[in-house]
PDB file of C-alpha atoms in Angstrom:
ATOM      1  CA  UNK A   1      12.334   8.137   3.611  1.00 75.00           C
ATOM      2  CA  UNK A   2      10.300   8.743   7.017  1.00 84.00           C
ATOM      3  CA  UNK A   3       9.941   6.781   9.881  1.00 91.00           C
ATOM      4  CA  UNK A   4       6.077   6.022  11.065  1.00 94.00           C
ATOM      5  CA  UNK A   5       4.932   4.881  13.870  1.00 95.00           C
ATOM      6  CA  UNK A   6       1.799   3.561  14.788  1.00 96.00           C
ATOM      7  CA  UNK A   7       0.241   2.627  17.796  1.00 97.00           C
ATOM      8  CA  UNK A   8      -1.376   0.293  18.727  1.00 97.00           C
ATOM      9  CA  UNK A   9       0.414  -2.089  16.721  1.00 95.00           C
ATOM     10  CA  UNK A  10      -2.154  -4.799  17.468  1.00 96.00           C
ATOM     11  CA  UNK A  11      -4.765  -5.196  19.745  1.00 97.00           C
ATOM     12  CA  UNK A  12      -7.955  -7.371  20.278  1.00 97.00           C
ATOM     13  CA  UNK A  13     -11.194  -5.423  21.000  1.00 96.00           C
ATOM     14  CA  UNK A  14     -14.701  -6.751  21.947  1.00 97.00           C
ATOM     15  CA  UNK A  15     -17.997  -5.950  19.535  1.00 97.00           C
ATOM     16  CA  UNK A  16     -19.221  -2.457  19.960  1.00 97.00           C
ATOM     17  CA  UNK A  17     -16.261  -0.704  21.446  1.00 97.00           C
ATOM     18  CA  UNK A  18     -13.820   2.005  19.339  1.00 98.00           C
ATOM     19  CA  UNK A  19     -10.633   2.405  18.952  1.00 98.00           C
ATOM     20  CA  UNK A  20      -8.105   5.393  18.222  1.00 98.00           C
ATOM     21  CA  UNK A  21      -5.469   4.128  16.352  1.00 98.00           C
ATOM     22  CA  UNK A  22      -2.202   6.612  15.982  1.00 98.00           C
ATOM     23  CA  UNK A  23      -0.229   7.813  13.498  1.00 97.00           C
ATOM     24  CA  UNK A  24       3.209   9.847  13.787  1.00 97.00           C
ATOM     25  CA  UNK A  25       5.825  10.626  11.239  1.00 95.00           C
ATOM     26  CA  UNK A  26       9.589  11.779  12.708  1.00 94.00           C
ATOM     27  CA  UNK A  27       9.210  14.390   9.270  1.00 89.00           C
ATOM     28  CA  UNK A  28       6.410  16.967   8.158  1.00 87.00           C
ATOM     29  CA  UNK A  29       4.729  15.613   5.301  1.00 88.00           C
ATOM     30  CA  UNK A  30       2.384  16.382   2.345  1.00 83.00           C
ATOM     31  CA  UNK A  31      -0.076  14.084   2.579  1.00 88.00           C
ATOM     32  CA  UNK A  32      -1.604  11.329   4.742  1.00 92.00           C
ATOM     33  CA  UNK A  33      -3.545   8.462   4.069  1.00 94.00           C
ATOM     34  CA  UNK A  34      -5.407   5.516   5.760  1.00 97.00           C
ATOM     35  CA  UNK A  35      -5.829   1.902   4.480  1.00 97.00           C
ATOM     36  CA  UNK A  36      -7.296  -0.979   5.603  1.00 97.00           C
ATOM     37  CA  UNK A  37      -5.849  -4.310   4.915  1.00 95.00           C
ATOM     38  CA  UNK A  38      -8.907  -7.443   5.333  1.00 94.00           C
ATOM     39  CA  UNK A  39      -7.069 -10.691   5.684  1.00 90.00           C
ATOM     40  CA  UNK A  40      -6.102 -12.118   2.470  1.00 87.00           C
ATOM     41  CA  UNK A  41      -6.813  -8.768   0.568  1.00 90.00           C
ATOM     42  CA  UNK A  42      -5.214  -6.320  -0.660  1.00 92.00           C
ATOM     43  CA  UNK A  43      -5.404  -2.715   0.373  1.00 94.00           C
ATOM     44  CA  UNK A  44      -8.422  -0.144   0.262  1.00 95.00           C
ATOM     45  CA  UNK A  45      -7.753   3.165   0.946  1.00 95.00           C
ATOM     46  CA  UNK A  46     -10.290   4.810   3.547  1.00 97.00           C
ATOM     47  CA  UNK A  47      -9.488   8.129   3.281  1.00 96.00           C
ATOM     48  CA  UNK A  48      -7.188  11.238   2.612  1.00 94.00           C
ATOM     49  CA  UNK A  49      -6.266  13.136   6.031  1.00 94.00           C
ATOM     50  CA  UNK A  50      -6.262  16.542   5.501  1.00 89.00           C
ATOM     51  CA  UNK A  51      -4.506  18.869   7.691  1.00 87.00           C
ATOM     52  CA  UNK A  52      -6.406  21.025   9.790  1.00 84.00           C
ATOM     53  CA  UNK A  53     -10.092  19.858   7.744  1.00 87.00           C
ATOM     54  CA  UNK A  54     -12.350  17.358   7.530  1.00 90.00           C
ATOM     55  CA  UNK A  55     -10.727  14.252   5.609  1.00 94.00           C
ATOM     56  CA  UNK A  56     -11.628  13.104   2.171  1.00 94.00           C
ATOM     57  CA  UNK A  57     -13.913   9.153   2.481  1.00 96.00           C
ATOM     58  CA  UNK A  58     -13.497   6.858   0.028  1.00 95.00           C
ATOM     59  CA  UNK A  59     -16.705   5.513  -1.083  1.00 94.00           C
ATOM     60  CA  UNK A  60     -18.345   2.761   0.854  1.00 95.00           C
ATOM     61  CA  UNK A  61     -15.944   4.858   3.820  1.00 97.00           C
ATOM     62  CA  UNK A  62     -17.853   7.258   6.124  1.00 96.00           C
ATOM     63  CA  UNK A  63     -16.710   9.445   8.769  1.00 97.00           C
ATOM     64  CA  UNK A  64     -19.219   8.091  11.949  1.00 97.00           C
ATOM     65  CA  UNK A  65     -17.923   4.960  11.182  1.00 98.00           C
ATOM     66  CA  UNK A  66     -14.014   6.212  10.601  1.00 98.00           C
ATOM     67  CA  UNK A  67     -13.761   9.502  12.155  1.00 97.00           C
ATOM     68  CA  UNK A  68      -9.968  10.910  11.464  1.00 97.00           C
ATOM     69  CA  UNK A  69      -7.826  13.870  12.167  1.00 95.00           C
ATOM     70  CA  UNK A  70      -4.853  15.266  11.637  1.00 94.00           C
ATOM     71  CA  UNK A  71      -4.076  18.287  13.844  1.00 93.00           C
ATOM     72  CA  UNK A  72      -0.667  19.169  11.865  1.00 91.00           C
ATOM     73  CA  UNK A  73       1.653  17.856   9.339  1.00 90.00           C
ATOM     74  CA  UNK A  74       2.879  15.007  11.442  1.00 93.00           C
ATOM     75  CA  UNK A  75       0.397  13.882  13.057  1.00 95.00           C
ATOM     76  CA  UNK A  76      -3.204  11.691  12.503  1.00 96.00           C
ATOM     77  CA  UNK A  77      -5.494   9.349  14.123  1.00 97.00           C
ATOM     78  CA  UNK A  78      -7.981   6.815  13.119  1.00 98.00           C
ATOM     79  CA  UNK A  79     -11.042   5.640  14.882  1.00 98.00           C
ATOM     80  CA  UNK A  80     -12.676   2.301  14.439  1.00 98.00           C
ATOM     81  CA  UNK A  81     -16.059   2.987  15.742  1.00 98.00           C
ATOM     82  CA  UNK A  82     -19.131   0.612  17.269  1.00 97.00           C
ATOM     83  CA  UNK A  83     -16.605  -2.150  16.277  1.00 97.00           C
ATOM     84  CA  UNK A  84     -17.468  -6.001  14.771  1.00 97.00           C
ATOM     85  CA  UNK A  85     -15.908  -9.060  13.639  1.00 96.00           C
ATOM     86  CA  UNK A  86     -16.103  -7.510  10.030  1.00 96.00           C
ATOM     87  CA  UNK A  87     -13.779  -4.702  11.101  1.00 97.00           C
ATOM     88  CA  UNK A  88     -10.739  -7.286  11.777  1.00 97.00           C
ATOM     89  CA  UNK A  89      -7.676  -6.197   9.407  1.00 96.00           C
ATOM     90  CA  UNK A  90      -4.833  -3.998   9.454  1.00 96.00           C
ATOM     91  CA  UNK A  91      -4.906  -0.657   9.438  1.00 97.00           C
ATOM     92  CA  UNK A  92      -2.006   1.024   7.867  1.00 96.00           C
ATOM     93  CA  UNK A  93      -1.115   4.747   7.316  1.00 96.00           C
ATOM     94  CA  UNK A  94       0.887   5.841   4.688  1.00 94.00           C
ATOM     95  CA  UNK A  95       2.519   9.229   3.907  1.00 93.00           C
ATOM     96  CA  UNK A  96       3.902  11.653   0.680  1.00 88.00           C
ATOM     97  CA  UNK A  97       7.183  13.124   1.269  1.00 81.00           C
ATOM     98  CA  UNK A  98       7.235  14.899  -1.300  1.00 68.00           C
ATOM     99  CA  UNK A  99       7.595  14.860  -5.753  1.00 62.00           C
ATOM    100  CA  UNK A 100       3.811  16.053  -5.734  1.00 68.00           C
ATOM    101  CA  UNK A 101       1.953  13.145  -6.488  1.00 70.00           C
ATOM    102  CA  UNK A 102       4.655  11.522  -8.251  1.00 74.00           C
ATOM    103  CA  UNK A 103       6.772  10.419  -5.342  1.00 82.00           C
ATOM    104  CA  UNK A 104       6.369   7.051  -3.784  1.00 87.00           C
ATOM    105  CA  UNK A 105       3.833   6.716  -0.463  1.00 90.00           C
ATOM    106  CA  UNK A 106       5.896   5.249   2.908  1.00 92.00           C
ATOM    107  CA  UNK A 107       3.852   2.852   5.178  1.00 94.00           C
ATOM    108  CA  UNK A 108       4.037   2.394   8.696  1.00 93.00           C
ATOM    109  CA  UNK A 109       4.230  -1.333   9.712  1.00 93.00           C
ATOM    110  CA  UNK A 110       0.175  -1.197  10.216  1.00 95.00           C
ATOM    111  CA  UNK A 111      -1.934  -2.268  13.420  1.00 96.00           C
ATOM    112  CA  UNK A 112      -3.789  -5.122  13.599  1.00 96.00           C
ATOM    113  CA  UNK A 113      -7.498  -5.223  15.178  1.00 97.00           C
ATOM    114  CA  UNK A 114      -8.995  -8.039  16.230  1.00 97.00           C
ATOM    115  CA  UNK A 115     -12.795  -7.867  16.910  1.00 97.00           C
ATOM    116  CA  UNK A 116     -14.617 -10.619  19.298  1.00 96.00           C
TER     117      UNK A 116
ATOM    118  CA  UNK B   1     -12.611   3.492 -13.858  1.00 73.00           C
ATOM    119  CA  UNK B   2      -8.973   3.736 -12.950  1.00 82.00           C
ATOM    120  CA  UNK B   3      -7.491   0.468 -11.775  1.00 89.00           C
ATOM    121  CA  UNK B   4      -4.767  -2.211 -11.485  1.00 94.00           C
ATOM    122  CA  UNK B   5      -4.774  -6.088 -12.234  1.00 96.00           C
ATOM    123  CA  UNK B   6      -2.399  -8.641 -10.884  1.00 97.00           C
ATOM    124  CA  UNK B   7      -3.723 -11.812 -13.308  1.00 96.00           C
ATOM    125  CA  UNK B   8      -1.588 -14.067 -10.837  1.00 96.00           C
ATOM    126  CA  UNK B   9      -2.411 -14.652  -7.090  1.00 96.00           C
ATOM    127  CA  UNK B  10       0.666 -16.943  -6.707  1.00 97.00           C
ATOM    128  CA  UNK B  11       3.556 -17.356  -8.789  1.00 98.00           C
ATOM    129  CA  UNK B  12       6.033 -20.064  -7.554  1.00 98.00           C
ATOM    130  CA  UNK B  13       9.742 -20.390  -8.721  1.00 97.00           C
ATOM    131  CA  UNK B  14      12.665 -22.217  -7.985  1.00 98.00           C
ATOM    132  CA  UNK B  15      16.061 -20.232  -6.452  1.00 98.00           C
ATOM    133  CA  UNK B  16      18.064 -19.019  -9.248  1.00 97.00           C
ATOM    134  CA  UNK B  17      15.793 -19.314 -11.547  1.00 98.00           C
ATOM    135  CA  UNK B  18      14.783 -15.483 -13.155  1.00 97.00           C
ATOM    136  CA  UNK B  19      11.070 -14.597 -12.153  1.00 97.00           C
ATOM    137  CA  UNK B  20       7.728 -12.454 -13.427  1.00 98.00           C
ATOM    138  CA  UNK B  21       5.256 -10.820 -11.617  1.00 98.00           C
ATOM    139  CA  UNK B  22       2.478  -9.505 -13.743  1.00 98.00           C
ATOM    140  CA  UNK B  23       0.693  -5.738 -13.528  1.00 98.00           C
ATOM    141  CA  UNK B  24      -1.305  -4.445 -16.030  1.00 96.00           C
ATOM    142  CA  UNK B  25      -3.311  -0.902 -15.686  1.00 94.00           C
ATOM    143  CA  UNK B  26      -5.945   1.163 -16.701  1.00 91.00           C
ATOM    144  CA  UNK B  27      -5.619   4.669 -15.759  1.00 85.00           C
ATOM    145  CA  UNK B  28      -6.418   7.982 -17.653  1.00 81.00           C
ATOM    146  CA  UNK B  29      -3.591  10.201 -18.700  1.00 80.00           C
ATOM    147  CA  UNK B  30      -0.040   9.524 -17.874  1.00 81.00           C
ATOM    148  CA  UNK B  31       0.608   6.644 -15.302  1.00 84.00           C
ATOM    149  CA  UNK B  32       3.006   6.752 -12.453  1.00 90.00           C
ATOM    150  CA  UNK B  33       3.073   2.612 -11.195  1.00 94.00           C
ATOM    151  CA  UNK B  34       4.725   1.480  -8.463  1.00 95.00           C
ATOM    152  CA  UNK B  35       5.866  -1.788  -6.988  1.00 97.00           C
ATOM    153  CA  UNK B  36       5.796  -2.703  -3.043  1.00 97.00           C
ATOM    154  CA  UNK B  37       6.826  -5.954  -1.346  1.00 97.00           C
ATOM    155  CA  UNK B  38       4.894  -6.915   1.827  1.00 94.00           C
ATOM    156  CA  UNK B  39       6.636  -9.536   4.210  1.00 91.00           C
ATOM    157  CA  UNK B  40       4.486 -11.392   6.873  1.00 85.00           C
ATOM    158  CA  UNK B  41       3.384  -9.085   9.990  1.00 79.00           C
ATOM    159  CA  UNK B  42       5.088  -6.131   8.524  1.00 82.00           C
ATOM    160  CA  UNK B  43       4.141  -2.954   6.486  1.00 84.00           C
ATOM    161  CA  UNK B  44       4.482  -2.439   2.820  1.00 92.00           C
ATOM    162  CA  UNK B  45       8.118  -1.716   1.645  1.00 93.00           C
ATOM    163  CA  UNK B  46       8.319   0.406  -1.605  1.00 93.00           C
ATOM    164  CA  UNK B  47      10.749  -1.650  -4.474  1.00 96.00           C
ATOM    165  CA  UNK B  48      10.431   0.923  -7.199  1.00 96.00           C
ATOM    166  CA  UNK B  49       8.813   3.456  -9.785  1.00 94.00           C
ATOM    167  CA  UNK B  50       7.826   4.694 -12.885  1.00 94.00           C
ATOM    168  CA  UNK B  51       7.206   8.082 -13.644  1.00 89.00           C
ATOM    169  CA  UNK B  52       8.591   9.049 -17.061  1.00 87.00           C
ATOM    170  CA  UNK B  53      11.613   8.373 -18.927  1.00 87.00           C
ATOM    171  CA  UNK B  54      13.488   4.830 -19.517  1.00 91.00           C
ATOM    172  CA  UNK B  55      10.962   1.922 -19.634  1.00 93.00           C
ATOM    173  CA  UNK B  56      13.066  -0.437 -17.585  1.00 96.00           C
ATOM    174  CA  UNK B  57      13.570   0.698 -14.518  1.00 96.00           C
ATOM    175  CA  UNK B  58      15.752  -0.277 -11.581  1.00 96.00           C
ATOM    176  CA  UNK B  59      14.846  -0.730  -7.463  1.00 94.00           C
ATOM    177  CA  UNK B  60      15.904  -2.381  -4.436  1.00 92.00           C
ATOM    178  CA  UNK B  61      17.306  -6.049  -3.780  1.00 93.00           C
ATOM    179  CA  UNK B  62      17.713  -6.523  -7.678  1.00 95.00           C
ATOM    180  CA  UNK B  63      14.071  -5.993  -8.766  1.00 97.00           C
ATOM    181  CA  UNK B  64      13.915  -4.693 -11.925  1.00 97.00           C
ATOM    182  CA  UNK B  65      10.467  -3.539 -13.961  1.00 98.00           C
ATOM    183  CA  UNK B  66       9.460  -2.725 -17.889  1.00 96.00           C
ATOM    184  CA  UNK B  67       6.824  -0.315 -18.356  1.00 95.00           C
ATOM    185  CA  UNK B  68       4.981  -0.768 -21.984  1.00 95.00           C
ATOM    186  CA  UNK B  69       2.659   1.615 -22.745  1.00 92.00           C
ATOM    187  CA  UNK B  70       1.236  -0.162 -25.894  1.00 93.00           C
ATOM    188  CA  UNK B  71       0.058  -3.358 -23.828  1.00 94.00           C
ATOM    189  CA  UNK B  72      -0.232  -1.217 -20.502  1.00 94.00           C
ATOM    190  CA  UNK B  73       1.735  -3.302 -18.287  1.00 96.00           C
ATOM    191  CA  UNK B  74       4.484  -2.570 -15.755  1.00 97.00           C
ATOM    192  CA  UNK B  75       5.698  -6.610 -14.991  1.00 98.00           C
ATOM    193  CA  UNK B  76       8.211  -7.063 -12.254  1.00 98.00           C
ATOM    194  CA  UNK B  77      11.464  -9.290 -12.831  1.00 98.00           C
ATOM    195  CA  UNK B  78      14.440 -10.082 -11.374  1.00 98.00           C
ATOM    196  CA  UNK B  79      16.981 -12.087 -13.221  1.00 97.00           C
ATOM    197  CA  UNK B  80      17.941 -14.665 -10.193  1.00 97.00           C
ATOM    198  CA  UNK B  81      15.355 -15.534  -7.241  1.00 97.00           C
ATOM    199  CA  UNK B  82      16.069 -15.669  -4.142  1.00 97.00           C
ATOM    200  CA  UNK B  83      14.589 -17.679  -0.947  1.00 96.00           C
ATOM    201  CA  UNK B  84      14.153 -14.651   0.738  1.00 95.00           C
ATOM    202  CA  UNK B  85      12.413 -12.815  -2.275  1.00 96.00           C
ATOM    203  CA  UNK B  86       9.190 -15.362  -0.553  1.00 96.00           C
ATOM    204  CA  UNK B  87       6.741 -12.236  -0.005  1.00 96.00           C
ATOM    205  CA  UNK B  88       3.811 -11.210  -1.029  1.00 96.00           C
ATOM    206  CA  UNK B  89       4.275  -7.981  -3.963  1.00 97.00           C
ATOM    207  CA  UNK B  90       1.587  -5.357  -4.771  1.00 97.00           C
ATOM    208  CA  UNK B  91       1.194  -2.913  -7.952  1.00 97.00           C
ATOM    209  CA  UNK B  92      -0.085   0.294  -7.593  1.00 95.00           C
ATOM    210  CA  UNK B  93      -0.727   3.161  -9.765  1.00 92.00           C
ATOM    211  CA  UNK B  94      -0.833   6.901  -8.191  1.00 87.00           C
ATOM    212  CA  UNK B  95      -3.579   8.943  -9.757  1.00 80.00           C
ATOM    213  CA  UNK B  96      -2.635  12.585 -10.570  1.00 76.00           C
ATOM    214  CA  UNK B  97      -5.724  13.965  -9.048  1.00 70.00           C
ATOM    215  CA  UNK B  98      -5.572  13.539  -5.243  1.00 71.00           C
ATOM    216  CA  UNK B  99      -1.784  11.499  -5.267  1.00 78.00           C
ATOM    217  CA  UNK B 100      -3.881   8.463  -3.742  1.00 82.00           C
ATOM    218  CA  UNK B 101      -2.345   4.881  -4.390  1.00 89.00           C
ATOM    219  CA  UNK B 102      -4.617   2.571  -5.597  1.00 91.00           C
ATOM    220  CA  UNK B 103      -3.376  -1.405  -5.675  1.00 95.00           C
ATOM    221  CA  UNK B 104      -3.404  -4.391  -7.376  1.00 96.00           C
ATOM    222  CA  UNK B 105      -5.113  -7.861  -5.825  1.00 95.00           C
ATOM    223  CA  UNK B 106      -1.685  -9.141  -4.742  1.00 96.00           C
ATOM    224  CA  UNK B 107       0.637 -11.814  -5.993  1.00 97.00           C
ATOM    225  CA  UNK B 108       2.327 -14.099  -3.640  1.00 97.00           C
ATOM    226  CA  UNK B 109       5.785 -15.092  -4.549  1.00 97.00           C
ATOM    227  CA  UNK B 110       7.223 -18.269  -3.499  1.00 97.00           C
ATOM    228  CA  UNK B 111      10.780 -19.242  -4.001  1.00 97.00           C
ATOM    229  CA  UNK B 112      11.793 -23.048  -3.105  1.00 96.00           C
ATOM    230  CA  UNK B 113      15.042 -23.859  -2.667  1.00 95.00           C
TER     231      UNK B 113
END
């Protein structure tokens, strides 16, 4: 397994702000990925986090509002842009080892936004 | 469209009693389905897979789970519940093409004493 951290684990932001939230794995990885988490739901994945490109959006998912990077293989970030109430949930970033696209994704323990 | 259903949003059952959680999916080609339990404030913990091979397989903290590809479902079971089995349990499928996860609604699990 890997261990991920993210930070901030929660924090409460005011309407119209951003926020970075942080991603880092102790092992390189294959592939990264961002989900959100709406309370009560399940999860919807935002987008794929390429290494060293542009990431992949999920539809309805666009990269003004959810600009990401990932600058090497253990590393990404996630912004929440021009924030509101509707972007409360947890954001959680998962990660492939490895077994191609077989293998099982890890999760890191999320961070919770709360917009006022 | 490639996707997973969870018919049940809360399945309650009594300790020691054995206990189902329903999946059943839609996907092109070969499926490779996946079970993760979700406690309150944390992250998703994975329980176990299916890629190929035997149709029962085995995972963590006794869970157990039957793929059958003739009614496309991939249930979860464990023979005994436990108090602390009280979580909330997601199936997903990983699609070939890109290796995203895509999940299921959720099922809550309760286990009374």
């Amino acid at each position: 397994s890997a261990v991920i951290s993210q930070k901030p684990s929660r924090d409460i932001c005011q309407r119209g702000t951003s926020l970075t939230i942080q991603c880092q794995v102790d092992s390189q990885v294959t592939m990264m990925f961002w989900y959100r988490q709406q309370p009560g739901q399940s999860l919807t994945l935002i987008a794929t986090a390429n290494q060293g490109s542009e990431a992949t959006y999920e539809s309805g998912f666009v990269i003004d509002k959810f600009p990401i990077s990932r600058p090497n293989l253990t590393f990404s970030t996630l912004t929440v842009s021009n924030m509101s109430p509707e972007d409360s949930s947890i954001y959680l970033c998962s990660v492939a080892l490895a077994g191609g696209n077989t293998g099982e994704l890890f999760f890191g323990e999320g961070s919770r936004l709360t917009v006022l | 469209a490639q996707s997973v259903a969870q018919p049940e949003d809360q399945v309650n059952v009594a300790e020691g009693n054995p206990l189902t959680v329903k999946c059943t999916y839609s996907v092109s080609g070969n499926p490779y389905l996946f079970w993760y339990v979700q406690y309150p404030n944390r992250g998703l913990q994975f329980l176990l897979k299916y890629i190929t091979g035997d149709n029962l397989v085995k995972g963590s903290y006794g869970f157990e789970a039957e793929f059958n590809k003739s009614q496309t479902s991939f249930h979860l079971k464990k023979p005994s519940a436990l108090v602390s089995d009280s979580a909330l349990y997601f199936c997903a499928v990983r699609l070939f093409q890109g290796g995203k996860l895509i999940f299921g609604q959720g099922t809550e699990l309760s286990v009374k004493p």
